PDB file of C-alpha atoms in Angstrom:
ATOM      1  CA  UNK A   1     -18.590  10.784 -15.726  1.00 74.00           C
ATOM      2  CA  UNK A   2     -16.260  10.293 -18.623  1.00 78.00           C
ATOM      3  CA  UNK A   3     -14.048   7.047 -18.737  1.00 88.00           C
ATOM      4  CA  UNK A   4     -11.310   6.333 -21.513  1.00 93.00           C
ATOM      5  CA  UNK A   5     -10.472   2.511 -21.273  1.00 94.00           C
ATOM      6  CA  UNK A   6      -7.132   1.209 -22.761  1.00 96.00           C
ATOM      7  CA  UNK A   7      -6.165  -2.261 -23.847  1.00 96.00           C
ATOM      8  CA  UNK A   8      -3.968  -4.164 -23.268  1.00 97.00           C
ATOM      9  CA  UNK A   9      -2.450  -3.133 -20.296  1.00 95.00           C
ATOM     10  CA  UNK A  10       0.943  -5.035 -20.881  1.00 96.00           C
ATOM     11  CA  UNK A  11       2.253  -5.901 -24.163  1.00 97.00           C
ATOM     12  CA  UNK A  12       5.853  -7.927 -24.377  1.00 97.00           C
ATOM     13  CA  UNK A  13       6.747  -8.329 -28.214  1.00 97.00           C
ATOM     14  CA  UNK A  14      10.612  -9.380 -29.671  1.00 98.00           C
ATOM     15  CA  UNK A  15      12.194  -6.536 -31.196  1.00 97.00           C
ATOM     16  CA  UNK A  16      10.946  -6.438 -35.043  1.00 98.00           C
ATOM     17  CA  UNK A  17       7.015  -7.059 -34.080  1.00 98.00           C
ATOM     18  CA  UNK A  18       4.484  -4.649 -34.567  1.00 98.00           C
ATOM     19  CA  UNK A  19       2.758  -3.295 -31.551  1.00 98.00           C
ATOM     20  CA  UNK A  20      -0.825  -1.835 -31.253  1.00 98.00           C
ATOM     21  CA  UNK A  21      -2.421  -0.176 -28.384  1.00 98.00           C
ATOM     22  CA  UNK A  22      -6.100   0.897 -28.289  1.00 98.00           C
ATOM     23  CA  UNK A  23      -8.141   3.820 -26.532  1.00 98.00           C
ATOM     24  CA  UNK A  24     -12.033   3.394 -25.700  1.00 97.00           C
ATOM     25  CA  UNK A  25     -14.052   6.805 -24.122  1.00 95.00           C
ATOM     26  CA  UNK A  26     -17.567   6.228 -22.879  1.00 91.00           C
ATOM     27  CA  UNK A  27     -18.441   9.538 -24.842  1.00 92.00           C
ATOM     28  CA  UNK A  28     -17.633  11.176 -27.711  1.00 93.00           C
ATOM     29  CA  UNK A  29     -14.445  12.978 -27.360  1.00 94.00           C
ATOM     30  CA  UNK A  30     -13.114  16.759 -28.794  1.00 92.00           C
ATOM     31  CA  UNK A  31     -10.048  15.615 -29.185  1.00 93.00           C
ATOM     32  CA  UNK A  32      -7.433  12.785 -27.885  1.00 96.00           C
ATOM     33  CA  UNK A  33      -3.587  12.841 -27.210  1.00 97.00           C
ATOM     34  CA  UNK A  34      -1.326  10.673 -26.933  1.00 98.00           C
ATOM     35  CA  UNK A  35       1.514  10.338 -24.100  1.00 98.00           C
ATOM     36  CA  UNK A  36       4.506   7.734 -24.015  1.00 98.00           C
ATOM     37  CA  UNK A  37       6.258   7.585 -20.265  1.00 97.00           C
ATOM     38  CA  UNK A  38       9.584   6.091 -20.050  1.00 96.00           C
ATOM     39  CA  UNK A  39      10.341   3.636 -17.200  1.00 93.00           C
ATOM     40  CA  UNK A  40      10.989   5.877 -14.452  1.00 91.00           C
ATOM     41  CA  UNK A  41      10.362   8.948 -16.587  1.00 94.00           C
ATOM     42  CA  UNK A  42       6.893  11.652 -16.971  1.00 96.00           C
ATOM     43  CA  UNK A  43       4.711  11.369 -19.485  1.00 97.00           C
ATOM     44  CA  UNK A  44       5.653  13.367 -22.936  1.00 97.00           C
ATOM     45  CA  UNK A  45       2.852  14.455 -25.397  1.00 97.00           C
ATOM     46  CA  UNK A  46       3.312  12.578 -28.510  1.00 98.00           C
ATOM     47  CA  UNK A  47       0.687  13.802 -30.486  1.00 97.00           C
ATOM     48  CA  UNK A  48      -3.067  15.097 -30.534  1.00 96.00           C
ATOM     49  CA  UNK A  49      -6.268  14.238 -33.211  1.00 97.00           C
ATOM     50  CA  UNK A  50      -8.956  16.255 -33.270  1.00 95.00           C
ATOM     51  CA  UNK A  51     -11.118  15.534 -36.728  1.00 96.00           C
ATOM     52  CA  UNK A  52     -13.330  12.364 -36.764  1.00 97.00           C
ATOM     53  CA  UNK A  53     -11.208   9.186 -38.816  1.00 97.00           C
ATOM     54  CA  UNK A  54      -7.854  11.532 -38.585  1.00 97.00           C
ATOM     55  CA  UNK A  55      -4.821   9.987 -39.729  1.00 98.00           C
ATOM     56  CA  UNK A  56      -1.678  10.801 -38.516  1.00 98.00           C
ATOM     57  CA  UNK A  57       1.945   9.092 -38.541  1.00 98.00           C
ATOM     58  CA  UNK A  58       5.267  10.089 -36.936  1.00 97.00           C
ATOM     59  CA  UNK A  59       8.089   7.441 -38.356  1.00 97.00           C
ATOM     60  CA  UNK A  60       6.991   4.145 -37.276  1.00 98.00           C
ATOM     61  CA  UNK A  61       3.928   5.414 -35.109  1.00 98.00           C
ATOM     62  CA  UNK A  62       0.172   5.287 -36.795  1.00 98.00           C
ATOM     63  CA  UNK A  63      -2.015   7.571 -34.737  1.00 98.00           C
ATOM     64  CA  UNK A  64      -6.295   7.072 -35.213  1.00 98.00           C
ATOM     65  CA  UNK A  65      -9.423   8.669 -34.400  1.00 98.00           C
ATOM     66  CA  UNK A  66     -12.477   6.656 -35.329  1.00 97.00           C
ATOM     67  CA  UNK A  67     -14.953   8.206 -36.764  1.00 96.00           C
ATOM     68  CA  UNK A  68     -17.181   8.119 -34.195  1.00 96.00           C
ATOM     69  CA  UNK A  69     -14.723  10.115 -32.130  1.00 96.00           C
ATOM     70  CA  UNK A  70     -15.136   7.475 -29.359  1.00 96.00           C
ATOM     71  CA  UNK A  71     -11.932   5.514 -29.994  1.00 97.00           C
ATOM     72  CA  UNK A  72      -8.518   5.885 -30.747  1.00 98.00           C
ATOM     73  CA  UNK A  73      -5.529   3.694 -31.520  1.00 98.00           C
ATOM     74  CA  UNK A  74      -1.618   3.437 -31.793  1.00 98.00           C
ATOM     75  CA  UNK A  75       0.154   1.364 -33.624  1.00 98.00           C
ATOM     76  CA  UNK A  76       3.788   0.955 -34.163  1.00 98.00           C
ATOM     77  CA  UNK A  77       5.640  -0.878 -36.506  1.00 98.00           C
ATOM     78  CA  UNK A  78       8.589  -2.970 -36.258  1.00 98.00           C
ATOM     79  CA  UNK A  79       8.957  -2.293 -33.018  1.00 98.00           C
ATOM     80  CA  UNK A  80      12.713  -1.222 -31.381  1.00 97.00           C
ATOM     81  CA  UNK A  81      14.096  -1.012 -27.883  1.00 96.00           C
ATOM     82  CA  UNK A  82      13.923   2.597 -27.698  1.00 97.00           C
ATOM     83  CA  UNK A  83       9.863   2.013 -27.945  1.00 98.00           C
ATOM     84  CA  UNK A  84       9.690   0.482 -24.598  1.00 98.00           C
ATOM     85  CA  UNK A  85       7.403   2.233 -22.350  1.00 97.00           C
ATOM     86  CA  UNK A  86       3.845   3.089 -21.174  1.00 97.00           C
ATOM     87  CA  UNK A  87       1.733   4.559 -23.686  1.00 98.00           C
ATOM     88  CA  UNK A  88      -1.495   6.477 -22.381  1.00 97.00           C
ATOM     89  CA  UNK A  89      -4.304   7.888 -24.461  1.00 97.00           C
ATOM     90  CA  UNK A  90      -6.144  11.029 -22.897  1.00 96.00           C
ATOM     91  CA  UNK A  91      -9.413  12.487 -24.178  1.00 94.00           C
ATOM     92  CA  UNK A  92     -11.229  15.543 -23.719  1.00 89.00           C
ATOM     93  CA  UNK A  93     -14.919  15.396 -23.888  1.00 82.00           C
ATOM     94  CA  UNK A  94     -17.161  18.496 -25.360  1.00 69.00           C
ATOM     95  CA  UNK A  95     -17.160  21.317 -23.369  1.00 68.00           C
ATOM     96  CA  UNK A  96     -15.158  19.369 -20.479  1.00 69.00           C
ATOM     97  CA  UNK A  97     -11.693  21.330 -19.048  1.00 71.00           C
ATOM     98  CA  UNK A  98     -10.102  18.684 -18.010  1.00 84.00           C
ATOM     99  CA  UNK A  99      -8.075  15.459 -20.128  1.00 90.00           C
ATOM    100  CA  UNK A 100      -9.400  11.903 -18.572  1.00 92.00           C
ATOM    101  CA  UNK A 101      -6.354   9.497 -19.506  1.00 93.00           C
ATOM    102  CA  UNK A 102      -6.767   6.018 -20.058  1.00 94.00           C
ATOM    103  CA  UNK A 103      -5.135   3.114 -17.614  1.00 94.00           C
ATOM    104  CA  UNK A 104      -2.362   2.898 -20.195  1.00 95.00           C
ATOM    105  CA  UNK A 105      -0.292   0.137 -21.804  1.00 97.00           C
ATOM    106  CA  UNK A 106       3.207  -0.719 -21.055  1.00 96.00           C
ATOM    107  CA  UNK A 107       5.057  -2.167 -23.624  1.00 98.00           C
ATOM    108  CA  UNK A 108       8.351  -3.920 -22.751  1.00 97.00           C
ATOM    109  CA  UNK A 109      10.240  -5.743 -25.877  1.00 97.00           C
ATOM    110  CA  UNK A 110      12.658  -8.362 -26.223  1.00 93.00           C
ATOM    111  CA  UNK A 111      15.732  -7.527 -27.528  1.00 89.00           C
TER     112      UNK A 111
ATOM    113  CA  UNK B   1      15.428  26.315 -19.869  1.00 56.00           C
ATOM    114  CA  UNK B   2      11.864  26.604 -20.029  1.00 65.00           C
ATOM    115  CA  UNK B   3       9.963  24.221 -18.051  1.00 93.00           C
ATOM    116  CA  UNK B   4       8.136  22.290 -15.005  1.00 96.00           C
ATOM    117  CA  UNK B   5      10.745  21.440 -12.288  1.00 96.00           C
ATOM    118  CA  UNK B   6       8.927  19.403  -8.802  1.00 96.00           C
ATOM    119  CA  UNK B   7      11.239  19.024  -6.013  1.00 90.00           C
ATOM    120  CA  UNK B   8      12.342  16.727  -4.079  1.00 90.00           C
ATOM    121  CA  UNK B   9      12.290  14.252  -6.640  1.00 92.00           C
ATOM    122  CA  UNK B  10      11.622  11.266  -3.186  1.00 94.00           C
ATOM    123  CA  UNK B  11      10.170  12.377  -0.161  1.00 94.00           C
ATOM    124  CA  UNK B  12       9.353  10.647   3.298  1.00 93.00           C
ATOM    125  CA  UNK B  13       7.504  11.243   5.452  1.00 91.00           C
ATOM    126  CA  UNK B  14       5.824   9.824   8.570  1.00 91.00           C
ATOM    127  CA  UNK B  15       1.818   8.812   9.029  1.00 89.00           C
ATOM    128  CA  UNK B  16       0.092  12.109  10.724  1.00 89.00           C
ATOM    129  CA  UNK B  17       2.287  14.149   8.557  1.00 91.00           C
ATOM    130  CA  UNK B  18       1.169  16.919   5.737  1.00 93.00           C
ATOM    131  CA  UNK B  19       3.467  16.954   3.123  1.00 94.00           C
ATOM    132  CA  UNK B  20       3.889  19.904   0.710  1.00 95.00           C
ATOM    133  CA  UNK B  21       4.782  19.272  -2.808  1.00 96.00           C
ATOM    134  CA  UNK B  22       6.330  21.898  -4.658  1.00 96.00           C
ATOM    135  CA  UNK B  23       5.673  22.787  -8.704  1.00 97.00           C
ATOM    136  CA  UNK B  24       6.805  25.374 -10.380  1.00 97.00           C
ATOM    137  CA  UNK B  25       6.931  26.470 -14.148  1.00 97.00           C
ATOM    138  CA  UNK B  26       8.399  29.359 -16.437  1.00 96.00           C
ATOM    139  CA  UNK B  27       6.338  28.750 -19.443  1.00 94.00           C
ATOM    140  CA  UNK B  28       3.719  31.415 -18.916  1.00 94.00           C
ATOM    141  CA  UNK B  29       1.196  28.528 -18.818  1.00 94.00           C
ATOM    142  CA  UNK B  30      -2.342  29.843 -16.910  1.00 93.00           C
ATOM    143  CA  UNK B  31      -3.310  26.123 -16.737  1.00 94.00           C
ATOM    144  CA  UNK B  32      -1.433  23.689 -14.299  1.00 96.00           C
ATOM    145  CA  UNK B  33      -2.624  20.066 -12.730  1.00 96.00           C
ATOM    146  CA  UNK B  34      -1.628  17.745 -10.632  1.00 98.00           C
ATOM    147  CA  UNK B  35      -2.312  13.864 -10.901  1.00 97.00           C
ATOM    148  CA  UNK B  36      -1.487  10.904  -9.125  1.00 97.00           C
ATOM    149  CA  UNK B  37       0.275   7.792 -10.556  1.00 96.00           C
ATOM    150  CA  UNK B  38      -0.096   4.201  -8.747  1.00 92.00           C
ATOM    151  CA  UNK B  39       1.935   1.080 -10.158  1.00 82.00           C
ATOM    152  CA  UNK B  40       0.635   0.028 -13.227  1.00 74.00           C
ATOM    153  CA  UNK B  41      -2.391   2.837 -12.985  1.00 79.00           C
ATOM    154  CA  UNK B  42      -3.120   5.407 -15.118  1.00 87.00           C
ATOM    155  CA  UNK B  43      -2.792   9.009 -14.324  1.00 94.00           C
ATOM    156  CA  UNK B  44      -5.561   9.888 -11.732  1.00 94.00           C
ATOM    157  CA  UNK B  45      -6.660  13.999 -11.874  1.00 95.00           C
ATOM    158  CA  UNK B  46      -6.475  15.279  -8.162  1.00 97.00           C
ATOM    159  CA  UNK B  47      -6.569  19.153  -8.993  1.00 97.00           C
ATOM    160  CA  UNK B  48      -6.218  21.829 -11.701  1.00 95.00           C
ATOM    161  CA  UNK B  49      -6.242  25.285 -11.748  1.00 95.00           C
ATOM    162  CA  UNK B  50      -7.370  26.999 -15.072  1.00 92.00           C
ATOM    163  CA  UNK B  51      -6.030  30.619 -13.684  1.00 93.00           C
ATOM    164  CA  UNK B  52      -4.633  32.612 -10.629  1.00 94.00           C
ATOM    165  CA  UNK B  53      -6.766  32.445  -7.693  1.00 95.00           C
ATOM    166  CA  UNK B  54      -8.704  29.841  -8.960  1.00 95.00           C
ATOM    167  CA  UNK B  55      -9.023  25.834  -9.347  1.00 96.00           C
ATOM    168  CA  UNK B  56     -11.270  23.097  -8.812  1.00 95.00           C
ATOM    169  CA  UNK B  57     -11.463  19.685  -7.687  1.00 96.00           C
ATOM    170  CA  UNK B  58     -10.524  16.843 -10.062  1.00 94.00           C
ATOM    171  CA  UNK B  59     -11.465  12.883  -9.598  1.00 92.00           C
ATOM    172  CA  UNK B  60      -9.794  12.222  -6.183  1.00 95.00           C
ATOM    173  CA  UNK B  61      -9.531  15.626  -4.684  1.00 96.00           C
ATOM    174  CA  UNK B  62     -10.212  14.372  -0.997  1.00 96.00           C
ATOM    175  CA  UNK B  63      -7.213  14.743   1.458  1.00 96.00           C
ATOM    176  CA  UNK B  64      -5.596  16.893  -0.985  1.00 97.00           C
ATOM    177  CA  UNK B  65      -5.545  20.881  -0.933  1.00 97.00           C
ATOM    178  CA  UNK B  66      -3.854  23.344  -3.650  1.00 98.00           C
ATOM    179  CA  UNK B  67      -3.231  27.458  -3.693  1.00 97.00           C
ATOM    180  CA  UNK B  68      -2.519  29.039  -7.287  1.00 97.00           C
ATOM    181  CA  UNK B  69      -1.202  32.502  -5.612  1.00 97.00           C
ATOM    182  CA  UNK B  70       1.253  32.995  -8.474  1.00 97.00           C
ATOM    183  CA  UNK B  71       1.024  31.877 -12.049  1.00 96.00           C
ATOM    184  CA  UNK B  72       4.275  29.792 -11.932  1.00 97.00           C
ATOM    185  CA  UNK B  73       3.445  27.700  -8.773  1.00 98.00           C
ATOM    186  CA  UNK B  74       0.583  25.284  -7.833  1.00 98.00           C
ATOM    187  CA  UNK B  75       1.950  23.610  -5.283  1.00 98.00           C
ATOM    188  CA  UNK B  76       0.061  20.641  -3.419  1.00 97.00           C
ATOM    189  CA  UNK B  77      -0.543  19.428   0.487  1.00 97.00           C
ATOM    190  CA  UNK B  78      -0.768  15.432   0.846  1.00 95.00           C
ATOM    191  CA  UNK B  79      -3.098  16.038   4.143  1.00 93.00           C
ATOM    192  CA  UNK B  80      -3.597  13.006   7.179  1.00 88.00           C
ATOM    193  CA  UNK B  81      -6.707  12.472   5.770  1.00 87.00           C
ATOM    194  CA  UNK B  82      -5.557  11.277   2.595  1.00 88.00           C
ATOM    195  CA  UNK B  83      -5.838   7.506   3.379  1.00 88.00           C
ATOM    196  CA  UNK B  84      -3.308   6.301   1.214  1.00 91.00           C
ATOM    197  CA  UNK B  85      -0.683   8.653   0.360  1.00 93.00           C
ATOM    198  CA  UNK B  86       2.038   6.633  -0.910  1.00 95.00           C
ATOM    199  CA  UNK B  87       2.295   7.312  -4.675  1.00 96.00           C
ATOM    200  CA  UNK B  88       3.919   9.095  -7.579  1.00 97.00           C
ATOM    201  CA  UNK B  89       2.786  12.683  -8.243  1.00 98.00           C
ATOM    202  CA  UNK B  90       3.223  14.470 -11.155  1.00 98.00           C
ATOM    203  CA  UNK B  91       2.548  18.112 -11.932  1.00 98.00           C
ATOM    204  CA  UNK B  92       1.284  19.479 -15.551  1.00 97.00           C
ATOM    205  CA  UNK B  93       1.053  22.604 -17.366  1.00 96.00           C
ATOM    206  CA  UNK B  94      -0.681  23.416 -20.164  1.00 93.00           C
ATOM    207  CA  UNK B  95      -1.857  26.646 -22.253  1.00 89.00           C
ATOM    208  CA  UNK B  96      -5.889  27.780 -22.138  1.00 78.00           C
ATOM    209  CA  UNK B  97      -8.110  26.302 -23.906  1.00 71.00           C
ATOM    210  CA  UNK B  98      -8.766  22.311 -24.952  1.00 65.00           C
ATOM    211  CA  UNK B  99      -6.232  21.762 -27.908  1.00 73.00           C
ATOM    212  CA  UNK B 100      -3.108  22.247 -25.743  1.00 86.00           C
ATOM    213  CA  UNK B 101      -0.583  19.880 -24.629  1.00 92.00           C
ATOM    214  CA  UNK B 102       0.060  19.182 -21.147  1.00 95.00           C
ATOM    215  CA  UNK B 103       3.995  19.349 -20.042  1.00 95.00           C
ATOM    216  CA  UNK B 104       4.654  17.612 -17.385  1.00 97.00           C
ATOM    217  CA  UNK B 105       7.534  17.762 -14.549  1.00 97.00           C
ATOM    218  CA  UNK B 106       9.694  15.020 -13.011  1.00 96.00           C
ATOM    219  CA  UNK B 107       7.082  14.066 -10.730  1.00 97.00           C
ATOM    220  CA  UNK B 108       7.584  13.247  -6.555  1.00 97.00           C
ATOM    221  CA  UNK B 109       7.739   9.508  -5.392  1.00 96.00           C
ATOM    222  CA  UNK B 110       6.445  10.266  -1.705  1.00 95.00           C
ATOM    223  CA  UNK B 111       6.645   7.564   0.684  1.00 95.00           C
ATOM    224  CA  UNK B 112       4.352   7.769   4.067  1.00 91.00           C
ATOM    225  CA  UNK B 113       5.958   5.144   6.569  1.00 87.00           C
TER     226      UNK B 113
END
């Protein structure tokens, strides 16, 4: 079946750094999103790509889909506290009902 | 408010024991899922329901059951037979159709002692 694979699992930068997460699916993918869970918290959606090398950026947050529409990545810059958290990726493969998430990365910072 | 509420928020119970967690949601979604969150896992599909009266088995379905009676509840029974129930579950909503977000509730820690 489907599997979206996420790396790193843990990422610890100082406040400042730049942080980048990154989203692998054994096949090609409709569309991904993009979820950020606080400690203790539920995932919320962040965002969703659906056209092959889409762009997209939210303030500090750089959202890709390769153009292969197998991968995916995050990347934040100059990272603050208020980032801290586990980012997922989820993808949805043609024709499939259902969103396989990736294992996630949680990203703790130091202050 | 619109949105997904799950209650109790932490829930015990003993080994033997089904457990019924509740979801509910007022945003006239038709699609609603339930997953299952370990430490430092991912988010693990047990069921989903597309529509009323229906839904189907997702990755680790076994010792779980689901009814979708009503559009704004999918609740879920943690069964004996789930081997290892301890875990965090968290219950999603979602328009129809494969470009809509999933909302997701508070989620239940249950704890099987």
């Amino acid at each position: 079946g489907q599997q979206v694979m996420q790396i790193p699992q843990y990422q610890h930068v100082q406040e400042g750094e730049d942080f980048t997460t990154y989203c692998n699916s054994s096949t090609t993918l409709s569309n991904i999103q993009w979820y950020k869970q606080r400690p203790g918290g539920h995932p919320v959606f962040l965002i969703q790509l659906v056209k092959s090398g889409e762009v997209k950026k939210q303030k500090r947050l750089t959202f890709q889909f390769g153009e292969a529409k197998k991968n995916s990545s995050l990347h934040i810059t100059a990272t603050q506290t208020t980032d801290v958290g586990t980012y997922f990726c989820a993808g949805r493969g043609g024709g499939a009902q259902k969103l396989v998430f990736g294992q996630g990365t949680r990203l703790t910072i130091n202050p | 408010d619109g949105g997904i509420t799950q209650s109790p928020k932490y829930l015990f119970r003993k080994e033997g024991q089904n457990v019924t967690l509740s979801c509910e949601q007022n945003l006239n979604h038709d699609a609603m899922y339930w997953y299952r969150q370990d430490p430092g896992q991912g988010l693990r599909l047990i069921y989903y329901s597309q529509i009323v009266n229906d839904f189907q088995k997702g990755d680790i379905a076994e010792g779980y059951s689901v009814s979708r009676e009503k559009k704004e509840s999918f609740p879920l029974t943690v069964t004996s037979a789930q081997k290892n129930p301890t875990a965090f579950y968290l219950c999603a909503s979602s328009g129809q159709g494969g470009l809509n977000e999933q909302f997701f509730g508070p989620g239940t820690r249950l704890t099987v002692l």
